[in-house]
PDB file of C-alpha atoms in Angstrom:
ATOM      1  CA  MET A1023      99.720 122.535  83.522  1.00  0.00           C
ATOM      2  CA  PRO A1024     100.275 121.669  79.827  1.00  0.00           C
ATOM      3  CA  ALA A1025      98.201 123.977  77.649  1.00  0.00           C
ATOM      4  CA  ASP A1026      96.890 121.158  75.456  1.00  0.00           C
ATOM      5  CA  LEU A1027      95.560 119.101  78.375  1.00  0.00           C
ATOM      6  CA  SER A1028      91.771 118.783  78.005  1.00  0.00           C
ATOM      7  CA  LEU A1029      89.312 118.506  80.874  1.00  0.00           C
ATOM      8  CA  THR A1030      88.440 114.978  79.730  1.00  0.00           C
ATOM      9  CA  VAL A1031      92.049 113.819  79.892  1.00  0.00           C
ATOM     10  CA  LEU A1032      92.492 115.527  83.245  1.00  0.00           C
ATOM     11  CA  ALA A1033      89.379 113.790  84.625  1.00  0.00           C
ATOM     12  CA  LEU A1034      90.677 110.425  83.420  1.00  0.00           C
ATOM     13  CA  LEU A1035      94.016 111.084  85.100  1.00  0.00           C
ATOM     14  CA  VAL A1036      92.237 111.829  88.383  1.00  0.00           C
ATOM     15  CA  LEU A1037      90.276 108.571  88.040  1.00  0.00           C
ATOM     16  CA  ALA A1038      93.549 106.750  87.380  1.00  0.00           C
ATOM     17  CA  GLY A1039      94.915 108.326  90.567  1.00  0.00           C
ATOM     18  CA  LEU A1040      91.864 107.122  92.482  1.00  0.00           C
ATOM     19  CA  ALA A1041      92.350 103.530  91.295  1.00  0.00           C
ATOM     20  CA  ALA A1042      96.109 103.712  91.850  1.00  0.00           C
ATOM     21  CA  GLY A1043      95.619 104.975  95.392  1.00  0.00           C
ATOM     22  CA  PHE A1044      93.340 102.046  96.240  1.00  0.00           C
ATOM     23  CA  VAL A1045      95.742  99.448  94.816  1.00  0.00           C
ATOM     24  CA  ASP A1046      98.756 101.103  96.399  1.00  0.00           C
ATOM     25  CA  ALA A1047      97.142 101.210  99.831  1.00  0.00           C
ATOM     26  CA  VAL A1048      96.276  97.514  99.831  1.00  0.00           C
ATOM     27  CA  VAL A1049      99.540  96.025  98.642  1.00  0.00           C
ATOM     28  CA  GLY A1050     101.482  98.470  96.462  1.00  0.00           C
ATOM     29  CA  GLY A1051     101.591  98.581  92.698  1.00  0.00           C
ATOM     30  CA  GLY A1052      99.542 101.668  91.971  1.00  0.00           C
ATOM     31  CA  GLY A1053     102.204 102.657  89.450  1.00  0.00           C
ATOM     32  CA  LEU A1054     100.852  99.913  87.195  1.00  0.00           C
ATOM     33  CA  ILE A1055      97.847 102.197  86.660  1.00  0.00           C
ATOM     34  CA  GLN A1056      99.164 105.691  87.260  1.00  0.00           C
ATOM     35  CA  LEU A1057     102.418 105.751  85.282  1.00  0.00           C
ATOM     36  CA  PRO A1058     100.927 104.460  82.008  1.00  0.00           C
ATOM     37  CA  ALA A1059      98.047 106.914  82.449  1.00  0.00           C
ATOM     38  CA  LEU A1060     100.490 109.807  82.799  1.00  0.00           C
ATOM     39  CA  LEU A1061     102.527 108.643  79.820  1.00  0.00           C
ATOM     40  CA  VAL A1062      99.413 108.553  77.636  1.00  0.00           C
ATOM     41  CA  GLY A1063      97.828 111.709  79.054  1.00  0.00           C
ATOM     42  CA  LEU A1064     101.024 113.797  78.915  1.00  0.00           C
ATOM     43  CA  PRO A1065     102.645 112.870  75.576  1.00  0.00           C
ATOM     44  CA  GLY A1066     104.667 116.075  75.513  1.00  0.00           C
ATOM     45  CA  ALA A1067     106.219 115.588  78.959  1.00  0.00           C
ATOM     46  CA  SER A1068     109.717 114.205  79.412  1.00  0.00           C
ATOM     47  CA  PRO A1069     110.206 110.843  81.187  1.00  0.00           C
ATOM     48  CA  LEU A1070     111.664 112.709  84.178  1.00  0.00           C
ATOM     49  CA  GLN A1071     108.618 114.996  84.385  1.00  0.00           C
ATOM     50  CA  VAL A1072     106.278 111.990  84.275  1.00  0.00           C
ATOM     51  CA  LEU A1073     108.259 110.200  86.983  1.00  0.00           C
ATOM     52  CA  ALA A1074     108.401 113.305  89.196  1.00  0.00           C
ATOM     53  CA  THR A1075     104.691 114.090  88.777  1.00  0.00           C
ATOM     54  CA  ASN A1076     103.850 110.475  89.599  1.00  0.00           C
ATOM     55  CA  LYS A1077     105.855 110.781  92.824  1.00  0.00           C
ATOM     56  CA  LEU A1078     103.927 113.880  93.854  1.00  0.00           C
ATOM     57  CA  GLY A1079     100.614 112.083  93.416  1.00  0.00           C
ATOM     58  CA  SER A1080     101.894 109.012  95.218  1.00  0.00           C
ATOM     59  CA  VAL A1081     102.872 111.051  98.289  1.00  0.00           C
ATOM     60  CA  PHE A1082      99.166 111.682  98.897  1.00  0.00           C
ATOM     61  CA  SER A1083      98.406 107.963  98.600  1.00  0.00           C
ATOM     62  CA  THR A1084     101.133 106.793 100.945  1.00  0.00           C
ATOM     63  CA  SER A1085     100.366 109.568 103.448  1.00  0.00           C
ATOM     64  CA  ALA A1086      96.689 108.588 103.734  1.00  0.00           C
ATOM     65  CA  SER A1087      97.345 104.848 103.887  1.00  0.00           C
ATOM     66  CA  SER A1088     100.244 105.235 106.359  1.00  0.00           C
ATOM     67  CA  VAL A1089      98.062 107.162 108.801  1.00  0.00           C
ATOM     68  CA  THR A1090      95.213 104.652 108.472  1.00  0.00           C
ATOM     69  CA  TYR A1091      97.480 101.652 108.980  1.00  0.00           C
ATOM     70  CA  ALA A1092      99.296 103.316 111.876  1.00  0.00           C
ATOM     71  CA  ARG A1093      95.995 103.875 113.703  1.00  0.00           C
ATOM     72  CA  ARG A1094      94.463 100.466 113.033  1.00  0.00           C
ATOM     73  CA  VAL A1095      97.376  97.994 112.723  1.00  0.00           C
ATOM     74  CA  ARG A1096      99.974  99.774 114.899  1.00  0.00           C
ATOM     75  CA  PRO A1097     103.148  98.574 113.092  1.00  0.00           C
ATOM     76  CA  ASP A1098     106.265  98.012 115.209  1.00  0.00           C
ATOM     77  CA  PRO A1099     108.510 101.130 115.099  1.00  0.00           C
ATOM     78  CA  ARG A1100     111.580  98.939 115.697  1.00  0.00           C
ATOM     79  CA  THR A1101     111.074  97.733 112.144  1.00  0.00           C
ATOM     80  CA  PHE A1102     109.505 100.608 110.244  1.00  0.00           C
ATOM     81  CA  VAL A1103     111.821 103.364 111.559  1.00  0.00           C
ATOM     82  CA  PRO A1104     115.099 101.833 110.254  1.00  0.00           C
ATOM     83  CA  LEU A1105     113.255 100.590 107.159  1.00  0.00           C
ATOM     84  CA  MET A1106     111.925 104.087 106.476  1.00  0.00           C
ATOM     85  CA  ALA A1107     115.267 105.811 107.118  1.00  0.00           C
ATOM     86  CA  THR A1108     117.315 103.614 104.796  1.00  0.00           C
ATOM     87  CA  ALA A1109     114.537 103.585 102.188  1.00  0.00           C
ATOM     88  CA  PHE A1110     114.722 107.396 102.145  1.00  0.00           C
ATOM     89  CA  LEU A1111     118.488 107.313 101.541  1.00  0.00           C
ATOM     90  CA  GLY A1112     118.198 104.621  98.899  1.00  0.00           C
ATOM     91  CA  SER A1113     115.512 106.562  97.057  1.00  0.00           C
ATOM     92  CA  VAL A1114     117.605 109.747  97.043  1.00  0.00           C
ATOM     93  CA  LEU A1115     120.482 107.814  95.464  1.00  0.00           C
ATOM     94  CA  GLY A1116     118.137 106.236  92.940  1.00  0.00           C
ATOM     95  CA  ALA A1117     116.548 109.549  91.988  1.00  0.00           C
ATOM     96  CA  LEU A1118     119.980 111.102  91.455  1.00  0.00           C
ATOM     97  CA  VAL A1119     120.790 108.514  88.803  1.00  0.00           C
ATOM     98  CA  ALA A1120     117.262 108.178  87.390  1.00  0.00           C
ATOM     99  CA  SER A1121     117.951 110.384  84.393  1.00  0.00           C
ATOM    100  CA  ARG A1122     121.200 108.547  83.585  1.00  0.00           C
ATOM    101  CA  LEU A1123     119.997 104.934  83.548  1.00  0.00           C
ATOM    102  CA  PRO A1124     117.766 103.733  80.683  1.00  0.00           C
ATOM    103  CA  ARG A1125     114.433 102.212  81.669  1.00  0.00           C
ATOM    104  CA  GLU A1126     115.060  99.367  79.214  1.00  0.00           C
ATOM    105  CA  ALA A1127     117.924  98.115  81.385  1.00  0.00           C
ATOM    106  CA  PHE A1128     115.597  97.521  84.330  1.00  0.00           C
ATOM    107  CA  VAL A1129     112.458  96.092  82.720  1.00  0.00           C
ATOM    108  CA  PRO A1130     113.702  92.515  82.092  1.00  0.00           C
ATOM    109  CA  ILE A1131     115.196  92.312  85.596  1.00  0.00           C
ATOM    110  CA  VAL A1132     112.000  93.553  87.234  1.00  0.00           C
ATOM    111  CA  LEU A1133     109.931  91.163  85.094  1.00  0.00           C
ATOM    112  CA  VAL A1134     111.957  88.114  86.173  1.00  0.00           C
ATOM    113  CA  ALA A1135     111.821  89.222  89.808  1.00  0.00           C
ATOM    114  CA  LEU A1136     108.033  89.596  89.664  1.00  0.00           C
ATOM    115  CA  VAL A1137     107.555  86.156  88.102  1.00  0.00           C
ATOM    116  CA  LEU A1138     109.694  84.588  90.832  1.00  0.00           C
ATOM    117  CA  VAL A1139     107.914  86.531  93.577  1.00  0.00           C
ATOM    118  CA  GLY A1140     104.448  85.681  92.257  1.00  0.00           C
ATOM    119  CA  GLY A1141     105.276  81.992  91.912  1.00  0.00           C
ATOM    120  CA  TYR A1142     106.822  81.891  95.371  1.00  0.00           C
ATOM    121  CA  VAL A1143     103.711  83.363  97.001  1.00  0.00           C
ATOM    122  CA  LEU A1144     101.287  81.319  94.889  1.00  0.00           C
ATOM    123  CA  PHE A1145     102.834  77.958  95.709  1.00  0.00           C
ATOM    124  CA  ARG A1146     103.340  78.700  99.398  1.00  0.00           C
ATOM    125  CA  PRO A1147      99.783  79.482 100.557  1.00  0.00           C
ATOM    126  CA  ALA A1148     100.718  79.371 104.246  1.00  0.00           C
ATOM    127  CA  MET A1149     103.359  82.073 103.855  1.00  0.00           C
ATOM    128  CA  GLY A1150     102.338  85.433 105.265  1.00  0.00           C
ATOM    129  CA  GLN A1151      99.237  84.152 107.037  1.00  0.00           C
ATOM    130  CA  VAL A1152     100.712  84.762 110.493  1.00  0.00           C
ATOM    131  CA  THR A1153     103.702  86.719 111.738  1.00  0.00           C
ATOM    132  CA  SER A1154     106.701  84.501 112.532  1.00  0.00           C
ATOM    133  CA  LEU A1155     109.806  86.672 112.639  1.00  0.00           C
ATOM    134  CA  ARG A1156     112.969  85.199 111.097  1.00  0.00           C
ATOM    135  CA  PHE A1157     115.425  87.353 113.043  1.00  0.00           C
ATOM    136  CA  ALA A1158     115.715  89.143 116.365  1.00  0.00           C
ATOM    137  CA  GLY A1159     117.572  92.182 117.683  1.00  0.00           C
ATOM    138  CA  ARG A1160     120.352  93.585 115.522  1.00  0.00           C
ATOM    139  CA  HIS A1161     119.852  90.963 112.809  1.00  0.00           C
ATOM    140  CA  HIS A1162     116.221  91.998 112.403  1.00  0.00           C
ATOM    141  CA  THR A1163     117.194  95.665 112.200  1.00  0.00           C
ATOM    142  CA  ALA A1164     119.935  94.892 109.666  1.00  0.00           C
ATOM    143  CA  ALA A1165     117.490  92.960 107.471  1.00  0.00           C
ATOM    144  CA  ALA A1166     115.008  95.844 107.597  1.00  0.00           C
ATOM    145  CA  MET A1167     117.720  98.366 106.737  1.00  0.00           C
ATOM    146  CA  GLY A1168     118.997  96.271 103.836  1.00  0.00           C
ATOM    147  CA  THR A1169     115.475  95.966 102.459  1.00  0.00           C
ATOM    148  CA  GLY A1170     115.026  99.729 102.750  1.00  0.00           C
ATOM    149  CA  VAL A1171     118.199 100.586 100.818  1.00  0.00           C
ATOM    150  CA  VAL A1172     117.634  98.139  97.957  1.00  0.00           C
ATOM    151  CA  VAL A1173     113.909  98.743  97.406  1.00  0.00           C
ATOM    152  CA  GLY A1174     114.304 102.473  98.045  1.00  0.00           C
ATOM    153  CA  PHE A1175     116.986 102.716  95.357  1.00  0.00           C
ATOM    154  CA  TYR A1176     114.709 100.931  92.895  1.00  0.00           C
ATOM    155  CA  ASP A1177     111.876 103.334  93.720  1.00  0.00           C
ATOM    156  CA  GLY A1178     114.064 106.353  93.088  1.00  0.00           C
ATOM    157  CA  VAL A1179     115.230 105.014  89.731  1.00  0.00           C
ATOM    158  CA  LEU A1180     111.993 103.560  88.363  1.00  0.00           C
ATOM    159  CA  GLY A1181     109.186 103.126  90.908  1.00  0.00           C
ATOM    160  CA  PRO A1182     106.350 100.837  89.772  1.00  0.00           C
ATOM    161  CA  GLY A1183     105.919  97.883  92.089  1.00  0.00           C
ATOM    162  CA  THR A1184     107.881  99.397  94.967  1.00  0.00           C
ATOM    163  CA  GLY A1185     105.135  98.719  97.503  1.00  0.00           C
ATOM    164  CA  SER A1186     104.837  95.125  96.313  1.00  0.00           C
ATOM    165  CA  PHE A1187     108.592  94.607  96.642  1.00  0.00           C
ATOM    166  CA  PHE A1188     108.494  96.041 100.159  1.00  0.00           C
ATOM    167  CA  VAL A1189     105.604  93.721 101.065  1.00  0.00           C
ATOM    168  CA  ILE A1190     107.187  90.522  99.758  1.00  0.00           C
ATOM    169  CA  SER A1191     110.526  91.384 101.401  1.00  0.00           C
ATOM    170  CA  LEU A1192     108.851  91.933 104.759  1.00  0.00           C
ATOM    171  CA  VAL A1193     106.871  88.688 104.411  1.00  0.00           C
ATOM    172  CA  ALA A1194     109.504  86.352 102.960  1.00  0.00           C
ATOM    173  CA  LEU A1195     112.663  87.801 104.517  1.00  0.00           C
ATOM    174  CA  LEU A1196     111.532  89.169 107.872  1.00  0.00           C
ATOM    175  CA  GLY A1197     108.531  86.889 108.489  1.00  0.00           C
ATOM    176  CA  TYR A1198     105.592  89.305 108.841  1.00  0.00           C
ATOM    177  CA  ASP A1199     102.038  88.452 107.811  1.00  0.00           C
ATOM    178  CA  PHE A1200     100.695  90.258 104.749  1.00  0.00           C
ATOM    179  CA  LEU A1201      98.677  92.846 106.673  1.00  0.00           C
ATOM    180  CA  GLN A1202     101.558  93.830 108.968  1.00  0.00           C
ATOM    181  CA  ALA A1203     103.923  93.881 105.997  1.00  0.00           C
ATOM    182  CA  SER A1204     101.592  96.128 104.016  1.00  0.00           C
ATOM    183  CA  ALA A1205     101.350  98.567 106.937  1.00  0.00           C
ATOM    184  CA  LYS A1206     105.129  98.904 107.177  1.00  0.00           C
ATOM    185  CA  ALA A1207     105.498  99.001 103.408  1.00  0.00           C
ATOM    186  CA  LYS A1208     103.250 102.065 103.164  1.00  0.00           C
ATOM    187  CA  ILE A1209     105.331 104.006 105.679  1.00  0.00           C
ATOM    188  CA  ALA A1210     108.557 103.102 103.879  1.00  0.00           C
ATOM    189  CA  ASN A1211     107.018 103.918 100.510  1.00  0.00           C
ATOM    190  CA  TRP A1212     105.983 107.338 101.819  1.00  0.00           C
ATOM    191  CA  ALA A1213     109.628 107.970 102.706  1.00  0.00           C
ATOM    192  CA  THR A1214     110.856 106.933  99.249  1.00  0.00           C
ATOM    193  CA  ASN A1215     108.337 109.195  97.522  1.00  0.00           C
ATOM    194  CA  VAL A1216     109.339 112.196  99.630  1.00  0.00           C
ATOM    195  CA  ALA A1217     113.029 111.435  99.061  1.00  0.00           C
ATOM    196  CA  ALA A1218     112.573 111.345  95.288  1.00  0.00           C
ATOM    197  CA  LEU A1219     110.785 114.697  95.386  1.00  0.00           C
ATOM    198  CA  VAL A1220     113.707 116.173  97.344  1.00  0.00           C
ATOM    199  CA  VAL A1221     115.747 115.516  94.208  1.00  0.00           C
ATOM    200  CA  PHE A1222     113.110 116.201  91.529  1.00  0.00           C
ATOM    201  CA  VAL A1223     111.635 119.470  92.850  1.00  0.00           C
ATOM    202  CA  PRO A1224     114.879 121.516  92.637  1.00  0.00           C
ATOM    203  CA  GLN A1225     115.271 120.242  89.055  1.00  0.00           C
ATOM    204  CA  GLY A1226     111.875 121.733  88.152  1.00  0.00           C
ATOM    205  CA  ALA A1227     110.650 118.354  86.948  1.00  0.00           C
ATOM    206  CA  VAL A1228     107.279 118.290  88.757  1.00  0.00           C
ATOM    207  CA  LEU A1229     104.126 119.314  86.871  1.00  0.00           C
ATOM    208  CA  TRP A1230     102.471 120.679  89.998  1.00  0.00           C
ATOM    209  CA  GLN A1231      98.883 121.221  88.913  1.00  0.00           C
ATOM    210  CA  VAL A1232      98.577 117.784  87.326  1.00  0.00           C
ATOM    211  CA  GLY A1233     100.369 116.131  90.237  1.00  0.00           C
ATOM    212  CA  LEU A1234      98.156 117.783  92.860  1.00  0.00           C
ATOM    213  CA  LEU A1235      94.953 116.819  91.063  1.00  0.00           C
ATOM    214  CA  ILE A1236      96.113 113.226  90.676  1.00  0.00           C
ATOM    215  CA  GLY A1237      97.150 113.363  94.303  1.00  0.00           C
ATOM    216  CA  LEU A1238      93.575 114.175  95.282  1.00  0.00           C
ATOM    217  CA  GLY A1239      92.433 110.980  93.558  1.00  0.00           C
ATOM    218  CA  ASN A1240      95.248 109.079  95.267  1.00  0.00           C
ATOM    219  CA  LEU A1241      94.192 110.425  98.649  1.00  0.00           C
ATOM    220  CA  VAL A1242      90.601 109.204  98.368  1.00  0.00           C
ATOM    221  CA  GLY A1243      91.582 105.856  96.849  1.00  0.00           C
ATOM    222  CA  ALA A1244      94.233 105.208  99.488  1.00  0.00           C
ATOM    223  CA  TYR A1245      91.874 105.948 102.361  1.00  0.00           C
ATOM    224  CA  VAL A1246      89.300 103.487 101.033  1.00  0.00           C
ATOM    225  CA  GLY A1247      91.958 100.907 100.158  1.00  0.00           C
ATOM    226  CA  ALA A1248      93.650 100.949 103.550  1.00  0.00           C
ATOM    227  CA  ARG A1249      90.356 100.620 105.418  1.00  0.00           C
ATOM    228  CA  THR A1250      89.340  97.753 103.124  1.00  0.00           C
ATOM    229  CA  ALA A1251      92.622  95.915 103.710  1.00  0.00           C
ATOM    230  CA  VAL A1252      92.400  96.287 107.477  1.00  0.00           C
ATOM    231  CA  SER A1253      88.790  95.106 107.602  1.00  0.00           C
ATOM    232  CA  ARG A1254      89.304  92.163 105.216  1.00  0.00           C
ATOM    233  CA  GLY A1255      92.590  90.997 106.751  1.00  0.00           C
ATOM    234  CA  THR A1256      95.648  89.051 105.624  1.00  0.00           C
ATOM    235  CA  GLY A1257      93.906  86.656 103.225  1.00  0.00           C
ATOM    236  CA  PHE A1258      92.477  89.524 101.188  1.00  0.00           C
ATOM    237  CA  VAL A1259      95.841  91.278 101.010  1.00  0.00           C
ATOM    238  CA  ARG A1260      97.544  88.071  99.814  1.00  0.00           C
ATOM    239  CA  VAL A1261      95.043  87.521  96.989  1.00  0.00           C
ATOM    240  CA  PHE A1262      95.233  91.188  95.994  1.00  0.00           C
ATOM    241  CA  PHE A1263      99.031  90.938  95.991  1.00  0.00           C
ATOM    242  CA  LEU A1264      98.914  88.043  93.521  1.00  0.00           C
ATOM    243  CA  LEU A1265      96.501  89.926  91.259  1.00  0.00           C
ATOM    244  CA  VAL A1266      98.707  93.032  91.212  1.00  0.00           C
ATOM    245  CA  VAL A1267     101.880  91.032  90.541  1.00  0.00           C
ATOM    246  CA  SER A1268     100.112  89.213  87.696  1.00  0.00           C
ATOM    247  CA  GLY A1269      99.112  92.560  86.222  1.00  0.00           C
ATOM    248  CA  PHE A1270     102.705  93.768  86.379  1.00  0.00           C
ATOM    249  CA  VAL A1271     103.963  90.605  84.680  1.00  0.00           C
ATOM    250  CA  VAL A1272     101.499  91.084  81.809  1.00  0.00           C
ATOM    251  CA  ARG A1273     102.301  94.800  81.495  1.00  0.00           C
ATOM    252  CA  LEU A1274     106.095  94.443  81.562  1.00  0.00           C
ATOM    253  CA  GLY A1275     106.090  91.190  79.601  1.00  0.00           C
ATOM    254  CA  GLY A1276     104.121  92.899  76.849  1.00  0.00           C
ATOM    255  CA  GLU A1277     106.648  95.730  76.852  1.00  0.00           C
ATOM    256  CA  VAL A1278     109.577  93.316  76.496  1.00  0.00           C
ATOM    257  CA  LEU A1279     107.788  91.484  73.648  1.00  0.00           C
ATOM    258  CA  GLY A1280     106.960  94.757  71.907  1.00  0.00           C
ATOM    259  CA  TRP A1281     103.188  94.579  72.328  1.00  0.00           C
ATOM    260  CA  TRP A1282     103.150  98.163  73.584  1.00  0.00           C
ATOM    261  CA  GLY A1283     105.588 100.917  74.538  1.00  0.00           C
TER     262      GLY A1283
END
């Protein structure tokens, strides 16, 4: 743990992990809260250390929410197994190049994608209300695998918004309702977090004490968030998705415009 890290800052980081875990469990996007908190709270850490420590905390979130969703929603393994496997591989590849690609190259692309995704969901209120699969058999599996590779690679390189990208892909491309999509997204996101740590841990990039404490906050927040999503249903998840995407647009848009770093 950094020697200059005060108890107050550490407590605030745990609270950030709690909020991030809740958001992540419902629809993804906990990185909107957790990554900026780590950047502010750990000014002396390198970008790779911040990214790796964030992944450690997020493993707790995705583990808790995955178990809760698996028990209560029972996602179809014919979708989440290939999605999870290819997401793992994509995340490993992304993590391997994470230190070589500048963040600035991704921010405008992610911002445009989020604006398009948010507008698409906002102006199609019927989308994601019920499950109506677009593909069957091998085509369905191929679509799930393609989603896993692309979103997994993004998670390994950068990370924030990964759960939201998984959710919208499963809704818009494969045809799941928001609750089913969120359940599968959590399992895939767990795989991408573990995959990134497979790369980051041997590099010594993880700040273990900070990551484990944030992970505790993630664990509690994710448990509450997943149970809330399951009890409130698809409509709640859709509205929460739009709120999270809007937050990302403001955060990244401000970064592009130079409002903050």
